[in-house]
Amino acid sequence: MADTNLMPIAGQIDPVPTARDITPREDGRVDLIGLPRPRIRELFERAGLDAKQAKLRSKQVFHWLYHRGVTDFAEMTDISKTMRPWLTERFVIGRPNIVEAQHSTDGTRKWLLQTDDGHDFEMVFIPDADRGTLCVSSQVGCTLNCTFCHTGTMRLVRNLTPGEIVGQVMLARDALGEWPKGRMDGLEDAEDTGHYTADGRLLTNIVLMGMGEPLYNFDNVRDAMNLVMDGDGLALSKRRITLSTSGVIPMMERCGEEIGVNLAVSLHAVNKDVRDEIVPLNRKYGLEELLQACANYPGATNARRITFEYVMLKDKNDSDEDARELVRLLKKFDLPAKVNLIPFNPWPGANFECSDPDRIRSFSNIVFEGGISAPVRTPRGRDIDAACGQLKTAAEKKSRAQRDREAAEAAASEVGE
């Protein structure tokens, strides 16, 4: 039974974050994924190891977790055979539970995942010729109620923990086979065991653009990304990570200072009335206030431009006048900007239509002529509801029996081939 009493459902107010960093398990063991070395060391000491042992074992275990991707203490070959059962009895190396995995005809992959306390969320992997991008969720549900977004029709249940956020990246690496191979004996005496990396990775970029508003789960997102960026952790450059916000202005400066990743802003409109309607957070943090916060974002330069996401809604925000106003606003605040134009991805019950292709081209041309890059994003994963704005947990739409039938049919078709 899912525990649903974890977070009050907030309207257009800042939701109260959950303070915990670990989701309790029924078996009483502690999941180490998502924890930094000092926290692992603390848990080992609390479990009975002396300070010297706890320091050594936390360093070893941290390396196996984040550089080698093992999910079983028995595989940690530089830890004594008597110590491995001790670890197994008290701790676990978790991953989000996979409820369903889907593959799009264009190569996009979507996973329906579940936390240890029974809540569903989704992640998406989008392969391209020169990169592979993982779209990571930060919350179960969302509180922002953006009217064009399917995720916005869900209620907010709770924040994901650092482990549930990092776990998505690790699960993707599992699925893509992107962990180093080989034995690690003898590394307990090494000064620096952080040099093992996988070559030719398919997963090159992370975008915090899945379910939820990352800046309403700031502490957990920060702690998770610090593990992802740690040279002794998953070792992904901050230049390859983008955090998308609808405009939680009080947390934007902290994001730049404490995480330092690229910023994307869900803009979607260039005047107050339209943005109030489609991004209700605008009623709390206004458009010009948001753009000023973008101008103040630490680290924003022409080499690290802020991306403005702009969904193209027919007869709502897609006129030539809207395009010219977008250019004017970005130039007024002297923003190092790039605009991603996103054709609206339909979902059942949506009150919008996608702008016509000619209208999108005209809008893009005006922005380009204004000196600002404005590519049109190619929709990916539409056939499995994995495209931008479509994420809403499939558990709400399918029964377990239906998923089992579909899995059986897919397996039968593969055998038939």
Short mmCIF file of C-alpha atoms in Angstrom, two decimals:
data_model
loop_
_atom_site.label_atom_id
_atom_site.label_comp_id
_atom_site.label_asym_id
_atom_site.label_seq_id
_atom_site.Cartn_x
_atom_site.Cartn_y
_atom_site.Cartn_z
CA MET A 1 0.00 0.00 0.00
CA ALA A 2 1.45 3.35 -0.99
CA ASP A 3 2.04 5.84 1.79
CA THR A 4 0.21 8.95 0.59
CA ASN A 5 0.50 11.06 3.72
CA LEU A 6 3.96 12.39 2.99
CA MET A 7 3.37 15.84 1.56
CA PRO A 8 0.46 18.27 1.67
CA ILE A 9 -1.00 19.02 -1.71
CA ALA A 10 -0.09 22.61 -2.47
CA GLY A 11 -1.86 24.81 -4.95
CA GLN A 12 0.06 27.87 -6.09
CA ILE A 13 2.12 27.90 -2.90
CA ASP A 14 5.54 26.43 -2.31
CA PRO A 15 5.10 22.77 -1.30
CA VAL A 16 6.66 21.56 1.93
CA PRO A 17 9.55 19.22 1.07
CA THR A 18 10.04 15.90 2.78
CA ALA A 19 13.10 16.06 5.02
CA ARG A 20 14.18 12.43 4.73
CA ASP A 21 17.04 11.31 2.51
CA ILE A 22 16.20 7.58 2.50
CA THR A 23 12.89 5.84 1.79
CA PRO A 24 12.23 3.27 4.56
CA ARG A 25 12.11 -0.37 3.42
CA GLU A 26 9.85 -3.09 4.79
CA ASP A 27 12.85 -5.37 5.48
CA GLY A 28 14.49 -2.69 7.64
CA ARG A 29 17.68 -2.52 5.61
CA VAL A 30 19.07 0.87 4.54
CA ASP A 31 19.46 1.68 0.84
CA LEU A 32 22.91 3.22 0.28
CA ILE A 33 22.19 4.63 -3.18
CA GLY A 34 21.99 8.41 -3.09
CA LEU A 35 24.19 8.77 -0.03
CA PRO A 36 27.56 10.57 -0.02
CA ARG A 37 30.62 9.00 1.55
CA PRO A 38 30.32 10.83 4.92
CA ARG A 39 26.73 9.58 5.31
CA ILE A 40 27.74 5.99 4.41
CA ARG A 41 30.61 6.20 6.89
CA GLU A 42 28.23 7.46 9.58
CA LEU A 43 25.82 4.57 8.95
CA PHE A 44 28.66 2.04 9.08
CA GLU A 45 29.84 3.43 12.43
CA ARG A 46 26.30 3.37 13.77
CA ALA A 47 26.02 -0.26 12.67
CA GLY A 48 29.08 -1.20 14.72
CA LEU A 49 32.28 -0.59 12.75
CA ASP A 50 35.06 1.37 14.42
CA ALA A 51 36.01 4.73 12.89
CA LYS A 52 38.99 3.41 10.90
CA GLN A 53 37.06 0.48 9.48
CA ALA A 54 34.05 2.66 8.67
CA LYS A 55 36.26 5.14 6.77
CA LEU A 56 37.91 2.39 4.70
CA ARG A 57 34.71 0.47 3.97
CA SER A 58 32.74 3.59 3.06
CA LYS A 59 35.42 4.53 0.52
CA GLN A 60 35.41 1.03 -0.98
CA VAL A 61 31.64 0.71 -1.06
CA PHE A 62 31.17 4.20 -2.52
CA HIS A 63 33.48 3.30 -5.38
CA TRP A 64 31.70 0.01 -6.10
CA LEU A 65 28.30 1.72 -6.02
CA TYR A 66 29.00 4.66 -8.30
CA HIS A 67 31.94 3.65 -10.49
CA ARG A 68 31.26 -0.02 -10.94
CA GLY A 69 27.49 -0.10 -10.66
CA VAL A 70 27.29 -3.33 -8.67
CA THR A 71 24.02 -4.22 -6.98
CA ASP A 72 25.31 -7.03 -4.74
CA PHE A 73 27.86 -6.74 -1.93
CA ALA A 74 29.11 -10.22 -2.91
CA GLU A 75 30.64 -8.67 -6.04
CA MET A 76 32.87 -6.32 -4.03
CA THR A 77 36.01 -8.39 -4.42
CA ASP A 78 38.34 -6.13 -2.40
CA ILE A 79 36.14 -6.46 0.70
CA SER A 80 36.71 -9.54 2.85
CA LYS A 81 34.33 -12.45 2.39
CA THR A 82 33.28 -12.23 6.05
CA MET A 83 32.43 -8.52 5.73
CA ARG A 84 30.17 -8.93 2.68
CA PRO A 85 27.40 -10.87 4.53
CA TRP A 86 27.58 -8.28 7.36
CA LEU A 87 26.87 -5.55 4.79
CA THR A 88 24.10 -7.58 3.11
CA GLU A 89 22.27 -8.07 6.41
CA ARG A 90 22.14 -4.35 7.14
CA PHE A 91 22.21 -2.54 3.82
CA VAL A 92 20.95 -2.80 0.28
CA ILE A 93 22.11 -1.41 -3.06
CA GLY A 94 18.85 -0.24 -4.54
CA ARG A 95 17.43 0.74 -7.86
CA PRO A 96 13.95 2.07 -8.60
CA ASN A 97 11.64 -0.88 -9.17
CA ILE A 98 10.75 -1.30 -12.85
CA VAL A 99 7.01 -1.68 -13.40
CA GLU A 100 7.13 -1.36 -17.19
CA ALA A 101 9.66 -0.54 -19.92
CA GLN A 102 8.57 0.74 -23.33
CA HIS A 103 10.44 1.31 -26.60
CA SER A 104 9.35 3.87 -29.16
CA THR A 105 9.69 3.35 -32.90
CA ASP A 106 12.19 6.24 -32.92
CA GLY A 107 14.46 4.59 -30.32
CA THR A 108 13.20 6.52 -27.30
CA ARG A 109 12.82 4.39 -24.17
CA LYS A 110 10.48 5.05 -21.25
CA TRP A 111 10.42 3.34 -17.87
CA LEU A 112 7.55 3.32 -15.40
CA LEU A 113 9.30 3.06 -12.04
CA GLN A 114 8.15 2.58 -8.46
CA THR A 115 9.60 3.66 -5.12
CA ASP A 116 10.00 1.25 -2.20
CA ASP A 117 6.87 2.74 -0.62
CA GLY A 118 4.74 2.13 -3.68
CA HIS A 119 4.69 5.39 -5.68
CA ASP A 120 5.04 5.45 -9.48
CA PHE A 121 7.09 7.86 -11.59
CA GLU A 122 8.70 7.84 -15.02
CA MET A 123 12.02 8.43 -16.77
CA VAL A 124 12.88 8.65 -20.47
CA PHE A 125 16.05 8.00 -22.49
CA ILE A 126 16.38 9.76 -25.84
CA PRO A 127 19.19 8.55 -28.13
CA ASP A 128 20.59 10.79 -30.87
CA ALA A 129 23.45 10.42 -33.32
CA ASP A 130 25.95 12.31 -31.16
CA ARG A 131 24.44 12.05 -27.66
CA GLY A 132 22.07 10.18 -25.40
CA THR A 133 19.90 12.19 -23.04
CA LEU A 134 18.23 10.87 -19.90
CA CYS A 135 15.14 12.79 -18.78
CA VAL A 136 15.00 12.43 -14.99
CA SER A 137 12.05 12.99 -12.65
CA SER A 138 12.41 14.84 -9.34
CA GLN A 139 8.94 14.41 -7.81
CA VAL A 140 6.04 11.96 -7.81
CA GLY A 141 3.43 14.09 -9.53
CA CYS A 142 3.62 17.87 -9.78
CA THR A 143 2.10 20.87 -8.04
CA LEU A 144 2.35 23.44 -10.84
CA ASN A 145 -0.76 22.61 -12.89
CA CYS A 146 0.57 23.93 -16.20
CA THR A 147 -2.47 23.55 -18.41
CA PHE A 148 -0.68 22.22 -21.51
CA CYS A 149 1.22 19.53 -19.56
CA HIS A 150 -0.17 16.06 -18.85
CA THR A 151 2.03 15.69 -15.76
CA GLY A 152 0.42 18.85 -14.42
CA THR A 153 -2.93 17.05 -14.18
CA MET A 154 -1.49 14.74 -11.50
CA ARG A 155 -1.55 15.64 -7.85
CA LEU A 156 1.75 16.02 -6.06
CA VAL A 157 2.45 13.02 -3.81
CA ARG A 158 5.98 13.63 -2.57
CA ASN A 159 9.54 14.57 -3.43
CA LEU A 160 11.90 11.88 -4.67
CA THR A 161 14.90 11.22 -2.44
CA PRO A 162 18.49 11.68 -3.68
CA GLY A 163 18.69 7.89 -4.07
CA GLU A 164 15.52 7.76 -6.17
CA ILE A 165 16.91 10.51 -8.41
CA VAL A 166 20.43 9.08 -8.75
CA GLY A 167 18.88 5.64 -9.07
CA GLN A 168 17.33 6.66 -12.38
CA VAL A 169 20.77 7.43 -13.81
CA MET A 170 22.17 4.17 -12.48
CA LEU A 171 19.23 2.18 -13.79
CA ALA A 172 19.77 3.71 -17.25
CA ARG A 173 23.44 2.72 -17.13
CA ASP A 174 22.36 -0.79 -16.15
CA ALA A 175 20.03 -0.98 -19.14
CA LEU A 176 22.65 0.42 -21.53
CA GLY A 177 25.45 -1.80 -20.22
CA GLU A 178 27.63 1.17 -19.39
CA TRP A 179 29.51 0.05 -16.28
CA PRO A 180 33.23 -0.87 -16.38
CA LYS A 181 34.05 -4.56 -16.24
CA GLY A 182 36.79 -6.45 -14.42
CA ARG A 183 38.03 -7.13 -10.92
CA MET A 184 39.01 -4.51 -8.37
CA ASP A 185 41.20 -6.51 -5.97
CA GLY A 186 43.84 -4.55 -4.12
CA LEU A 187 42.25 -1.11 -4.46
CA GLU A 188 41.76 -0.74 -0.70
CA ASP A 189 45.29 0.69 -0.48
CA ALA A 190 44.99 3.00 -3.47
CA GLU A 191 45.07 6.74 -2.86
CA ASP A 192 42.64 7.46 -5.65
CA THR A 193 40.28 4.79 -6.95
CA GLY A 194 38.18 7.18 -8.97
CA HIS A 195 39.76 6.73 -12.38
CA TYR A 196 37.65 3.85 -13.69
CA THR A 197 35.19 5.06 -16.29
CA ALA A 198 33.25 3.51 -19.16
CA ASP A 199 34.33 4.46 -22.66
CA GLY A 200 32.00 5.37 -25.51
CA ARG A 201 28.98 5.94 -23.33
CA LEU A 202 25.55 6.17 -24.87
CA LEU A 203 24.27 8.17 -21.88
CA THR A 204 26.03 11.52 -22.23
CA ASN A 205 23.53 14.10 -20.94
CA ILE A 206 20.98 14.47 -18.15
CA VAL A 207 18.00 16.80 -18.16
CA LEU A 208 15.91 17.35 -15.05
CA MET A 209 12.78 17.75 -17.13
CA GLY A 210 10.77 14.71 -16.07
CA MET A 211 7.94 14.68 -13.58
CA GLY A 212 7.93 17.48 -11.02
CA GLU A 213 9.51 20.89 -10.44
CA PRO A 214 13.19 20.31 -9.49
CA LEU A 215 13.51 23.58 -7.58
CA TYR A 216 10.65 22.54 -5.28
CA ASN A 217 12.86 19.59 -4.30
CA PHE A 218 16.08 21.58 -4.23
CA ASP A 219 18.07 19.87 -1.48
CA ASN A 220 17.49 16.35 -2.80
CA VAL A 221 18.14 17.37 -6.41
CA ARG A 222 21.34 19.16 -5.39
CA ASP A 223 22.59 16.18 -3.39
CA ALA A 224 21.76 13.77 -6.22
CA MET A 225 23.49 15.89 -8.86
CA ASN A 226 26.55 16.29 -6.66
CA LEU A 227 26.89 12.50 -6.73
CA VAL A 228 26.38 12.47 -10.50
CA MET A 229 29.07 15.15 -10.96
CA ASP A 230 31.51 13.81 -8.36
CA GLY A 231 34.74 12.66 -10.03
CA ASP A 232 34.74 9.72 -7.61
CA GLY A 233 31.03 9.22 -8.24
CA LEU A 234 29.30 9.00 -11.62
CA ALA A 235 31.69 11.66 -12.99
CA LEU A 236 29.39 13.45 -15.44
CA SER A 237 30.35 17.05 -16.24
CA LYS A 238 28.02 19.79 -15.00
CA ARG A 239 28.07 21.11 -18.57
CA ARG A 240 26.17 17.98 -19.58
CA ILE A 241 23.39 18.47 -17.03
CA THR A 242 20.43 20.81 -17.50
CA LEU A 243 17.86 21.67 -14.86
CA SER A 244 14.48 22.88 -16.09
CA THR A 245 12.30 25.13 -13.94
CA SER A 246 8.98 26.83 -14.47
CA GLY A 247 10.39 29.82 -12.63
CA VAL A 248 10.83 29.22 -8.89
CA ILE A 249 12.74 32.46 -8.58
CA PRO A 250 13.90 32.24 -4.93
CA MET A 251 15.80 29.01 -5.69
CA MET A 252 17.34 29.93 -9.05
CA GLU A 253 20.40 31.72 -7.67
CA ARG A 254 21.04 28.88 -5.23
CA CYS A 255 20.79 26.45 -8.13
CA GLY A 256 23.55 28.28 -9.98
CA GLU A 257 25.76 28.58 -6.91
CA GLU A 258 25.25 25.17 -5.30
CA ILE A 259 24.71 22.93 -8.33
CA GLY A 260 26.12 24.97 -11.21
CA VAL A 261 24.39 23.12 -14.01
CA ASN A 262 22.86 24.56 -17.17
CA LEU A 263 19.50 26.27 -16.72
CA ALA A 264 16.38 25.81 -18.81
CA VAL A 265 13.26 27.88 -18.16
CA SER A 266 9.75 26.88 -19.15
CA LEU A 267 8.69 30.23 -20.59
CA HIS A 268 5.88 29.36 -23.04
CA ALA A 269 4.40 32.87 -23.26
CA VAL A 270 5.49 36.49 -23.60
CA ASN A 271 2.69 38.34 -21.79
CA LYS A 272 1.18 38.10 -18.34
CA ASP A 273 -2.35 37.03 -19.27
CA VAL A 274 -1.32 34.07 -21.42
CA ARG A 275 1.43 32.91 -19.08
CA ASP A 276 -0.90 33.23 -16.07
CA GLU A 277 -3.25 30.87 -17.89
CA ILE A 278 -0.83 28.21 -19.11
CA VAL A 279 1.89 28.45 -16.41
CA PRO A 280 -0.06 29.41 -13.25
CA LEU A 281 3.16 29.88 -11.27
CA ASN A 282 3.43 33.16 -13.19
CA ARG A 283 0.79 34.59 -10.84
CA LYS A 284 3.31 34.15 -8.01
CA TYR A 285 6.55 34.96 -9.85
CA GLY A 286 5.96 37.32 -12.77
CA LEU A 287 7.48 37.27 -16.24
CA GLU A 288 9.87 40.22 -15.94
CA GLU A 289 10.92 39.15 -12.46
CA LEU A 290 11.70 35.73 -13.90
CA LEU A 291 13.77 37.15 -16.76
CA GLN A 292 15.74 39.30 -14.32
CA ALA A 293 16.48 36.19 -12.26
CA CYS A 294 17.72 34.53 -15.46
CA ALA A 295 19.97 37.52 -16.16
CA ASN A 296 21.40 37.11 -12.64
CA TYR A 297 21.92 33.34 -12.94
CA PRO A 298 25.49 32.48 -11.88
CA GLY A 299 27.60 31.16 -14.73
CA ALA A 300 25.29 32.19 -17.56
CA THR A 301 27.44 33.28 -20.54
CA ASN A 302 27.32 33.08 -24.32
CA ALA A 303 29.19 29.79 -23.95
CA ARG A 304 26.60 28.55 -21.43
CA ARG A 305 23.35 30.03 -22.62
CA ILE A 306 20.07 29.77 -20.77
CA THR A 307 17.56 27.69 -22.70
CA PHE A 308 14.00 28.97 -22.88
CA GLU A 309 11.45 26.25 -23.54
CA TYR A 310 8.49 27.45 -25.58
CA VAL A 311 5.66 25.05 -26.41
CA MET A 312 3.83 25.99 -29.61
CA LEU A 313 0.08 26.24 -28.97
CA LYS A 314 -2.21 27.04 -31.88
CA ASP A 315 -3.74 30.53 -31.68
CA LYS A 316 -2.52 30.93 -28.11
CA ASN A 317 1.15 31.96 -28.12
CA ASP A 318 2.35 31.41 -31.70
CA SER A 319 1.77 34.68 -33.59
CA ASP A 320 4.44 36.75 -35.33
CA GLU A 321 3.77 39.42 -32.70
CA ASP A 322 4.54 36.88 -29.96
CA ALA A 323 7.82 36.02 -31.68
CA ARG A 324 8.86 39.66 -31.93
CA GLU A 325 7.94 40.25 -28.28
CA LEU A 326 10.03 37.24 -27.28
CA VAL A 327 13.05 38.74 -29.04
CA ARG A 328 12.40 42.12 -27.41
CA LEU A 329 12.19 40.65 -23.92
CA LEU A 330 15.34 38.56 -24.22
CA LYS A 331 17.28 41.53 -25.59
CA LYS A 332 15.88 43.87 -22.93
CA PHE A 333 17.44 41.69 -20.23
CA ASP A 334 20.59 41.08 -22.31
CA LEU A 335 20.20 37.34 -21.87
CA PRO A 336 22.62 34.79 -23.34
CA ALA A 337 19.69 32.78 -24.64
CA LYS A 338 18.62 29.93 -26.84
CA VAL A 339 14.93 29.21 -27.49
CA ASN A 340 13.70 25.65 -27.91
CA LEU A 341 10.43 25.65 -29.84
CA ILE A 342 8.45 22.56 -28.86
CA PRO A 343 5.52 21.40 -31.01
CA PHE A 344 2.69 20.66 -28.57
CA ASN A 345 2.42 16.96 -27.84
CA PRO A 346 -1.24 15.93 -27.59
CA TRP A 347 -2.68 13.94 -24.69
CA PRO A 348 -6.24 12.84 -23.89
CA GLY A 349 -8.34 15.71 -22.60
CA ALA A 350 -5.92 18.47 -23.60
CA ASN A 351 -7.55 21.82 -24.44
CA PHE A 352 -4.87 22.85 -26.93
CA GLU A 353 -3.77 22.00 -30.44
CA CYS A 354 -0.28 22.12 -31.90
CA SER A 355 0.56 25.12 -34.05
CA ASP A 356 0.67 24.47 -37.79
CA PRO A 357 4.15 23.67 -39.19
CA ASP A 358 4.18 26.86 -41.29
CA ARG A 359 3.29 28.92 -38.22
CA ILE A 360 6.11 27.32 -36.22
CA ARG A 361 8.57 27.99 -39.06
CA SER A 362 7.52 31.63 -39.26
CA PHE A 363 7.89 32.03 -35.48
CA SER A 364 11.33 30.40 -35.57
CA ASN A 365 12.50 32.58 -38.47
CA ILE A 366 11.55 35.79 -36.67
CA VAL A 367 13.47 34.78 -33.56
CA PHE A 368 16.49 33.71 -35.63
CA GLU A 369 16.40 37.02 -37.51
CA GLY A 370 16.44 38.73 -34.12
CA GLY A 371 19.81 37.14 -33.48
CA ILE A 372 18.63 34.38 -31.14
CA SER A 373 18.87 30.67 -31.92
CA ALA A 374 15.40 29.11 -32.07
CA PRO A 375 15.49 25.53 -33.34
CA VAL A 376 12.32 23.47 -33.50
CA ARG A 377 12.60 20.38 -31.34
CA THR A 378 11.77 17.15 -33.11
CA PRO A 379 9.09 15.33 -31.09
CA ARG A 380 10.42 12.04 -29.70
CA GLY A 381 8.59 9.11 -28.15
CA ARG A 382 5.08 10.33 -28.91
CA ASP A 383 3.83 6.80 -29.56
CA ILE A 384 4.67 5.78 -25.97
CA ASP A 385 3.63 9.10 -24.35
CA ALA A 386 7.28 9.92 -23.64
CA ALA A 387 7.42 13.28 -25.40
CA CYS A 388 7.70 16.64 -23.66
CA GLY A 389 4.59 17.34 -21.59
CA GLN A 390 3.21 13.81 -21.93
CA LEU A 391 4.62 12.13 -18.82
CA LYS A 392 1.93 10.86 -16.52
CA THR A 393 2.43 7.53 -14.84
CA ALA A 394 1.07 4.70 -16.91
CA ALA A 395 -0.13 3.05 -13.71
CA GLU A 396 -3.05 5.46 -13.78
CA LYS A 397 -4.00 4.27 -17.25
CA LYS A 398 -3.28 0.54 -17.20
CA SER A 399 -4.07 -2.29 -14.87
CA ARG A 400 -1.36 -4.75 -13.83
CA ALA A 401 -3.19 -7.46 -15.79
CA GLN A 402 -3.19 -5.32 -18.92
CA ARG A 403 0.57 -4.71 -18.61
CA ASP A 404 1.14 -8.46 -18.13
CA ARG A 405 -0.91 -9.24 -21.25
CA GLU A 406 1.04 -6.70 -23.30
CA ALA A 407 4.36 -8.11 -22.07
CA ALA A 408 3.26 -11.63 -22.98
CA GLU A 409 2.12 -10.51 -26.43
CA ALA A 410 5.43 -8.72 -27.03
CA ALA A 411 7.39 -11.82 -25.99
CA ALA A 412 5.25 -14.00 -28.28
CA SER A 413 5.80 -11.68 -31.23
CA GLU A 414 9.59 -11.78 -30.69
CA VAL A 415 9.50 -15.57 -30.69
CA GLY A 416 7.42 -15.48 -33.87
CA GLU A 417 10.04 -13.31 -35.56
#
